[in-house]
Short mmCIF file of C-alpha atoms and ligand atoms in Angstrom, two decimals:
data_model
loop_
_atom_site.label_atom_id
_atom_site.label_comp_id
_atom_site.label_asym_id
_atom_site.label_seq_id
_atom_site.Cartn_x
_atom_site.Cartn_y
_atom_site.Cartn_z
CA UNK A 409 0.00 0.00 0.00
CA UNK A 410 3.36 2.28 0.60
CA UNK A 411 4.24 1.73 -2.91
CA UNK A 412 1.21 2.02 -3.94
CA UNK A 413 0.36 5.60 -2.49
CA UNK A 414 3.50 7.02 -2.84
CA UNK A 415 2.92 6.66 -7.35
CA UNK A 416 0.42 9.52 -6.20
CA UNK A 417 3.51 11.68 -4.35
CA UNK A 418 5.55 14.35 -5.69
CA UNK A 419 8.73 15.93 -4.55
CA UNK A 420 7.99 18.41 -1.69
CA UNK A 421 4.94 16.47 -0.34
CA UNK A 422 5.64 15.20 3.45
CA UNK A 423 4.35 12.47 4.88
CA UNK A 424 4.25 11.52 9.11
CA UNK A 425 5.01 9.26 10.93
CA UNK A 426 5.24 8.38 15.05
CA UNK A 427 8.30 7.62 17.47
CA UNK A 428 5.18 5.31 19.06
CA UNK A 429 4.70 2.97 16.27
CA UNK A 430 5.81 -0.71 15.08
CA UNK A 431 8.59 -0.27 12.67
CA UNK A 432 6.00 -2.68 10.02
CA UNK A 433 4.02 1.45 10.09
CA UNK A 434 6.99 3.61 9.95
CA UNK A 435 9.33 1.97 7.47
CA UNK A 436 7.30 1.45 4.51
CA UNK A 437 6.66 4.79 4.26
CA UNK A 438 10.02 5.69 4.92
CA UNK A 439 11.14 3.94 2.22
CA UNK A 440 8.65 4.89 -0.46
CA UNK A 441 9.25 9.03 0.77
CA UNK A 442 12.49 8.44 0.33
CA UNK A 443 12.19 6.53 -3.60
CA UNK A 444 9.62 9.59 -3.85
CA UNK A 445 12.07 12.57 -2.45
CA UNK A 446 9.27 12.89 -0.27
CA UNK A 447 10.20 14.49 3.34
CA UNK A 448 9.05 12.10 6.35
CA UNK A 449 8.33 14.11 10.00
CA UNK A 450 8.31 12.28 12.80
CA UNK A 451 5.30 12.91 15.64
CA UNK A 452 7.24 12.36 19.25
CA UNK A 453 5.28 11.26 21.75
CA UNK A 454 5.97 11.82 26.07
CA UNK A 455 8.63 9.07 27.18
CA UNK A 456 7.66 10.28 30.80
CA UNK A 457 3.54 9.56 29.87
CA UNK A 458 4.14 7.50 27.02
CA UNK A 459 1.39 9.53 25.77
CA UNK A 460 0.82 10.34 22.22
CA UNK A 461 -1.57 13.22 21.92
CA UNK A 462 -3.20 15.05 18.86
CA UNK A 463 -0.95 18.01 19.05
CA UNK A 464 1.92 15.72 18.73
CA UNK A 465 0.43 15.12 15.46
CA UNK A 466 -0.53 18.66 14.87
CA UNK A 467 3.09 19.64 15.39
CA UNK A 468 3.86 17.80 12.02
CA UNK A 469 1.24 19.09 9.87
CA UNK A 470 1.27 20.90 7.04
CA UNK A 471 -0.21 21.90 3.69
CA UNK A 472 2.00 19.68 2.38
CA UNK A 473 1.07 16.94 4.42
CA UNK A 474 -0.60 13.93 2.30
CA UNK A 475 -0.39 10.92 4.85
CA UNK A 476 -0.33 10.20 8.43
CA UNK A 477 0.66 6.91 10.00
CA UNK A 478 -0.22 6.24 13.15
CA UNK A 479 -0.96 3.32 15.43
CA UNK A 480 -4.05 2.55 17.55
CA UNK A 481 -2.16 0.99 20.39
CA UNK A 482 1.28 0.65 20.86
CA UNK A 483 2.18 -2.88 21.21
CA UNK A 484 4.96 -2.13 22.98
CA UNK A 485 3.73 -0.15 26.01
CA UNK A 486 0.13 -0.36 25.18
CA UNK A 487 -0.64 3.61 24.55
CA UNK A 488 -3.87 4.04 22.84
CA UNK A 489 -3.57 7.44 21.13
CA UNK A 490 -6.60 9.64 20.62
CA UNK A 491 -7.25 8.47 16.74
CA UNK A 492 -10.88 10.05 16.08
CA UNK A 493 -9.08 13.21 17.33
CA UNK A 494 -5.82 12.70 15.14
CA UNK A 495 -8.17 11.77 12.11
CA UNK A 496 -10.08 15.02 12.23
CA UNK A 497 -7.08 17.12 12.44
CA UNK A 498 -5.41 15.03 9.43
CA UNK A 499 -8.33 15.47 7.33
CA UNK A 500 -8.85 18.85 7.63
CA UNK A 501 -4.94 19.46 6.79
CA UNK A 502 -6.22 17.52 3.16
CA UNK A 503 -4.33 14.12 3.83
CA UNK A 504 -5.30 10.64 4.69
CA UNK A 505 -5.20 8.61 8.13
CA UNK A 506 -3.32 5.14 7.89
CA UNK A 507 -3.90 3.16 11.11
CA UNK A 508 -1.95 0.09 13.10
CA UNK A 509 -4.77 -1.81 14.31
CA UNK A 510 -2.56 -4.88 14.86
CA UNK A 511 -2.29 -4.58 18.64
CA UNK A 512 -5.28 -2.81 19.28
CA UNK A 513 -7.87 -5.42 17.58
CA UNK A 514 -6.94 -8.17 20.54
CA UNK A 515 -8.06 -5.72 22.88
CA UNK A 516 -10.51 -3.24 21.97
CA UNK A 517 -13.70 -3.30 19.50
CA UNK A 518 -12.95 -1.60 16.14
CA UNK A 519 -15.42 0.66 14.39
CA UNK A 520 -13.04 2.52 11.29
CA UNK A 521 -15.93 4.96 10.32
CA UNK A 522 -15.58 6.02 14.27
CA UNK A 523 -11.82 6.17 14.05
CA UNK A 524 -11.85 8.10 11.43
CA UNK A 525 -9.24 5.64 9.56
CA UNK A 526 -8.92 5.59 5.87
CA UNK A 527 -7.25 2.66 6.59
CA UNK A 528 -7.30 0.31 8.90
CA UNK A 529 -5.08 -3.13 8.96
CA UNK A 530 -4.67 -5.47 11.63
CA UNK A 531 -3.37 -9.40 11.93
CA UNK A 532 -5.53 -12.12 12.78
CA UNK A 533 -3.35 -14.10 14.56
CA UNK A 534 -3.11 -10.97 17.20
CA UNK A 535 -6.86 -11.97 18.07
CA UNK A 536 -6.83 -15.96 17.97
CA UNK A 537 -6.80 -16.37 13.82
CA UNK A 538 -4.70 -17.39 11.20
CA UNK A 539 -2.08 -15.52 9.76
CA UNK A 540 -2.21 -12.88 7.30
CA UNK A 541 -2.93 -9.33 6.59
CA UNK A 542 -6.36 -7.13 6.90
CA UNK A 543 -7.13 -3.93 5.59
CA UNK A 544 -10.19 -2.08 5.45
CA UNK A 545 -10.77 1.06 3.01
CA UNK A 546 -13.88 2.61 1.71
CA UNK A 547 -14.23 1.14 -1.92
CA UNK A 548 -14.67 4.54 -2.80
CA UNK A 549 -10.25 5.44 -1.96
CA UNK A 550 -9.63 2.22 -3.07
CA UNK A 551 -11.14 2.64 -6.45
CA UNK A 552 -8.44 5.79 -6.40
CA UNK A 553 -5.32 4.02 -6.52
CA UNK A 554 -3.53 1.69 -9.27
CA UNK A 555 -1.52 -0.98 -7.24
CA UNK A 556 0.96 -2.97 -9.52
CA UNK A 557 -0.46 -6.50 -10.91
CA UNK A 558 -1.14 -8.91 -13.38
CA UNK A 559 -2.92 -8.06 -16.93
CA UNK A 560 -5.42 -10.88 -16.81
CA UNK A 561 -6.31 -10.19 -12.39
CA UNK A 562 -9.51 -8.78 -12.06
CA UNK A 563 -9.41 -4.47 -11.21
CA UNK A 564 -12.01 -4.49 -9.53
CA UNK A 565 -12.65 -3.33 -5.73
CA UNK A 566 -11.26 -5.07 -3.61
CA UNK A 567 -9.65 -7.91 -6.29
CA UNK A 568 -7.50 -5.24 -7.34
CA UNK A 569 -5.78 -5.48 -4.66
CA UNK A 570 -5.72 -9.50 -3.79
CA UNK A 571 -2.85 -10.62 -5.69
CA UNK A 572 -3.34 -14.17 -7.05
CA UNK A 573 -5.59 -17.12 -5.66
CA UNK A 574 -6.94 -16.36 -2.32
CA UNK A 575 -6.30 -17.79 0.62
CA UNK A 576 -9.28 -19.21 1.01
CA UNK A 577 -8.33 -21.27 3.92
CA UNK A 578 -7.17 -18.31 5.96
CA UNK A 579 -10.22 -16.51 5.07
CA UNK A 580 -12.18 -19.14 6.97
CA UNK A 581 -10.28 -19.20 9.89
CA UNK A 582 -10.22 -15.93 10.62
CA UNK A 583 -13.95 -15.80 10.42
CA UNK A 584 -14.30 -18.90 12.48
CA UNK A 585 -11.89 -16.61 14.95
CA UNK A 586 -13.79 -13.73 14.67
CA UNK A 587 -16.99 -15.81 15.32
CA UNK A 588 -15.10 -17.43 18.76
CA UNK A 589 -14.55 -14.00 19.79
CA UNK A 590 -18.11 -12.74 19.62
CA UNK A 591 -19.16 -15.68 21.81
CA UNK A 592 -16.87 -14.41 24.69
CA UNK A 593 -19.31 -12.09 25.97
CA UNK A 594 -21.99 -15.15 26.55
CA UNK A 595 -25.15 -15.88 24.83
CA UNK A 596 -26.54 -12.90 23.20
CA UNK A 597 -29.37 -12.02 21.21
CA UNK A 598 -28.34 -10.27 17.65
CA UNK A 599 -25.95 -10.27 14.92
CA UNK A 600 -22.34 -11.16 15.07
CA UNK A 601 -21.12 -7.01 15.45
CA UNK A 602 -23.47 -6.92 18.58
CA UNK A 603 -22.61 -10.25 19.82
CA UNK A 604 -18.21 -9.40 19.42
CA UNK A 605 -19.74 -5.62 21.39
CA UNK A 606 -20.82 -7.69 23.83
CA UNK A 607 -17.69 -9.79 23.93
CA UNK A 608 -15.27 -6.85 24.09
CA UNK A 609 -16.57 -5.28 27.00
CA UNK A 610 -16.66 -8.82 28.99
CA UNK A 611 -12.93 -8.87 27.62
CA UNK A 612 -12.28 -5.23 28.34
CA UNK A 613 -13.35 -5.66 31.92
CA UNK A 614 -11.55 -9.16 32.47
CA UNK A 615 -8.32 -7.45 31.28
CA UNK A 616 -8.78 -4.30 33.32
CA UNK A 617 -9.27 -6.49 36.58
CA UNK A 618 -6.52 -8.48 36.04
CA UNK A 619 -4.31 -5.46 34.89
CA UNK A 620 -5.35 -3.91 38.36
CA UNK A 621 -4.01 -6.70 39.90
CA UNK A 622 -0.59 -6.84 38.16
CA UNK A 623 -0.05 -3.15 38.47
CA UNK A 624 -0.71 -3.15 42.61
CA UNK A 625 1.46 -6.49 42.78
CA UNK A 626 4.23 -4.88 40.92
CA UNK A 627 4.03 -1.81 42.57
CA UNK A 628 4.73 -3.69 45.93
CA UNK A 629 8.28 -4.83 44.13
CA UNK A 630 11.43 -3.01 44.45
CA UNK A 631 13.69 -1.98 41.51
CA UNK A 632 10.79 -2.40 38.54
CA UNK A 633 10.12 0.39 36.56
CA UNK A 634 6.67 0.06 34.33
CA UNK A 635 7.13 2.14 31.22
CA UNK A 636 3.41 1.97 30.08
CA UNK A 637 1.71 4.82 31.78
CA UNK A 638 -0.47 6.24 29.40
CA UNK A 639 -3.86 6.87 30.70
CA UNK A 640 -6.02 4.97 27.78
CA UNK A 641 -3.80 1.83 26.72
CA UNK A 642 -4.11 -2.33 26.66
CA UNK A 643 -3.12 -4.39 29.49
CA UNK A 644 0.73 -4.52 27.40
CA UNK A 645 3.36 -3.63 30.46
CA UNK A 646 7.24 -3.18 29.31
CA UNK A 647 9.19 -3.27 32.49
CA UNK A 648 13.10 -2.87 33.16
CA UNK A 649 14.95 -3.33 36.45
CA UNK A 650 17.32 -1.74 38.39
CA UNK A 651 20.74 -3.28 37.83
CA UNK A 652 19.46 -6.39 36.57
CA UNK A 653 19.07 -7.61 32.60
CA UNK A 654 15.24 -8.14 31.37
CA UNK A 655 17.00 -10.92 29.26
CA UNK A 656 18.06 -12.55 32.30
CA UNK A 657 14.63 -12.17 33.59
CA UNK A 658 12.99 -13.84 30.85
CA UNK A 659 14.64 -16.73 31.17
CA UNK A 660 14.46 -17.21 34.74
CA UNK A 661 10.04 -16.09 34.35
CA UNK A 662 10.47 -19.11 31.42
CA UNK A 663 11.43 -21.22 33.81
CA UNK A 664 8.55 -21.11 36.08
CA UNK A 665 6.57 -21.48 32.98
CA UNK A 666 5.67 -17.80 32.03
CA UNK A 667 6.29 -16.24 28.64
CA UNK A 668 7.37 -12.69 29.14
CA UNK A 669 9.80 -11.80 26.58
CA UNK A 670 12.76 -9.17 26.07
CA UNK A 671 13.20 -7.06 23.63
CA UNK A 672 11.66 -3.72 21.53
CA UNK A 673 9.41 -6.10 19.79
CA UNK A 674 10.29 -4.08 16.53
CA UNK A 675 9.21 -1.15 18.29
CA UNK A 676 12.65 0.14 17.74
CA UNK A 677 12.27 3.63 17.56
CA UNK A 678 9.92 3.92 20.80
CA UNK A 679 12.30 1.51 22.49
CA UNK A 680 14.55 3.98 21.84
CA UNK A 681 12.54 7.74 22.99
CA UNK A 682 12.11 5.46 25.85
CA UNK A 683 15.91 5.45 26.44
CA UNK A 684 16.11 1.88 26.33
CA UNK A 685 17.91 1.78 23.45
CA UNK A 686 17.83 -1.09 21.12
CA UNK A 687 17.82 -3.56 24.18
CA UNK A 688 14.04 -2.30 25.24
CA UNK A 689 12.61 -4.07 28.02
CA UNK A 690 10.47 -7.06 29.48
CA UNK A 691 6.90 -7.43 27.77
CA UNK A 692 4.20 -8.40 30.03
CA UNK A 693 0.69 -9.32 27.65
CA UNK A 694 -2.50 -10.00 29.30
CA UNK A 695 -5.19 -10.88 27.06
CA UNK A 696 -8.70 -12.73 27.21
CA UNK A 697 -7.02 -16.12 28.34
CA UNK A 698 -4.83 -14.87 30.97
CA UNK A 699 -6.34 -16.34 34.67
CA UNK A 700 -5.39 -14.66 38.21
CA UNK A 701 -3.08 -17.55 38.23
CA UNK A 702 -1.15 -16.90 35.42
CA UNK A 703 -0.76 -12.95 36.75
CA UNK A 704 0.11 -14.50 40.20
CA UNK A 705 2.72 -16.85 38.76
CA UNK A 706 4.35 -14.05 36.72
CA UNK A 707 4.39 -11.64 40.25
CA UNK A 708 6.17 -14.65 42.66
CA UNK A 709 8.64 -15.51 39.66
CA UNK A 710 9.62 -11.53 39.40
CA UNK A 711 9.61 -11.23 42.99
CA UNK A 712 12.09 -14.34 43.19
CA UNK A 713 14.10 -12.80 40.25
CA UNK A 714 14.63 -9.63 42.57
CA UNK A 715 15.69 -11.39 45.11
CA UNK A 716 17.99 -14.36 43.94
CA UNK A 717 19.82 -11.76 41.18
CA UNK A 718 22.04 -9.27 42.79
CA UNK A 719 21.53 -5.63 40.93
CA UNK A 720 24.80 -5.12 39.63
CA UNK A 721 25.77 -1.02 40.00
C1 PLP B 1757 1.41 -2.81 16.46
C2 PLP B 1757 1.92 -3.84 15.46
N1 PLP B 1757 2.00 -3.51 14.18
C3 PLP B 1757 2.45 -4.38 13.26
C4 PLP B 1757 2.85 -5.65 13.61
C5 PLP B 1757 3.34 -6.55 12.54
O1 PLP B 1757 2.30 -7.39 12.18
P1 PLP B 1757 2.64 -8.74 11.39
O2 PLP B 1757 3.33 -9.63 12.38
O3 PLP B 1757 1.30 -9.25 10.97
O4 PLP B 1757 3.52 -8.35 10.25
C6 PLP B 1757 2.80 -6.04 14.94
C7 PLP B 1757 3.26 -7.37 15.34
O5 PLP B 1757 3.61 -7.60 16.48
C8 PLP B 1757 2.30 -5.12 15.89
O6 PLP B 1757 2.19 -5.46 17.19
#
């Protein structure tokens, strides 16, 4: 879609992009300003809030200004930024809204008229599917743009854009997850979008209550420092340590049989307005499966970490 958009750029045009998102929404259109000679601005957002707010995005705005990329949660410290904000701002600067759903579609309903997106693209293995790649665009934009293909594929809306046979078998699984999903909020009258309503506020509130609970256990910890403070954000917490390696924490928390990784999690350039460099920190992921167990087991291993790993000064 990058190379796509950018055959509509000329030199002089400026595209933006955040210090918030997942490299996979910052370096594609890097790369196609740069084949363009098109200038790329970068929106900051708080390291001390890890907020992202709309005049970070008004900051980089101009009449020149033809896209804005932008995530709809971080998936690295879970910010949610204000989108339906950012996406009236962008439009009335005469450019289009490209949104990150990717972390934010495990979490949190999506509704891309109320964003505001003129695109939105998530990955439905983030929210219990198969994998491959979503977007959703008014047929209206899409019917707008000319993305390379073959003579004898169909142009039409959306074929124009699936290259070659589809995979069909992908298709039906994510359905089938989608359909899962909207029978997490219990038996409901209605269609599937009220059903997966229902389902997101039963998983909203599970998350939020188990979130509470992490948050007050790890606050009860010496030497952690939570980076994700933004006020609206998923249950995603990136922690570091005082004198002690999330690496080495990692593997100790695999031992006792809990994944919490290490790294940026190709959120390279917020790993590194964080001023964790590329090293970034430990990712802690609660999502609809996660139990009080699971959130207990992960607060005794850290707590054992702490205490069996001298901090090194
Ligand atoms: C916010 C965000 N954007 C993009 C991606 C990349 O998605 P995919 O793995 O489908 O390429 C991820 C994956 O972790 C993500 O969390």
């Amino acid at each position: 879609m990058a190379r796509t958009l950018a055959a509509g750029w000329s030199e002089g045009d400026e595209v933006v992009v955040t210090r918030l998102d997942h490299d996979a929404n910052i370096r594609p259109w890097v790369q196609a300003a740069e084949r363009a000679g098109v200038t790329v601005r970068r929106a900051d957002f708080d390291p001390a809030t890890g907020e992202l707010t709309a005049d970070h995005i008004r900051a980089q705005l101009s009449d020149r200004t033809r896209l804005v990329a932008v995530t709809a949660a971080s998936n690295l410290i879970g910010t949610m930024p204000p989108v339906a904000e950012i996406a009236r701002l962008v439009h009335e600067a005469g450019a289009l809204l490209y949104v990150d759903g990717v972390h934010h579609t495990a979490h949190a309903p999506v509704d891309v008229r109320v964003l505001g997106a003129d695109f939105f693209v998530c990955s439905p293995y983030k929210f219990l599917g198969p994998h491959h790649g979503v977007l959703a665009a008014s047929p209206e934009l899409l019917e707008t743009l000319r993305p390379d293909k073959l003579l004898p594929s169909s142009d039409a809306v959306p074929e124009r854009f699936e290259l070659g046979t589809l995979p069909y078998e992908l298709l039906a699984g994510t359905r089938a997850a989608v359909d899962v999903l909207a029978g997490l909020g219990g038996p409901a009258d209605g269609g599937r979008r009220t059903r997966l309503g229902a389902a997101y506020e039963a998983i909203g509130a599970h998350e939020a209550r188990l979130r509470a609970r992490l948050e007050e256990g790890l606050a009860a910890l010496d030497g952690v420092t939570v980076h994700s403070r933004a006020a609206r954000r998923t249950p995603t917490l990136l922690l570091t340590f005082d004198g002690r390696s999330t690496e080495d924490a990692y593997r100790f928390l695999a031992g006792r049989n809990v994944h919490a990784p290490s790294g940026h999690f190709y959120a390279l350039e917020a790993s590194r307005h964080l001023g964790l460099g590329d090293t970034g920190g430990l990712r802690v992921g609660l999502a609809c499966y996660t139990s009080d167990e699971d959130v207990d087991r992960l607060l005794d291993g850290l707590g054992d970490f702490l205490k069996q790993t001298p901090a090194a000064h």
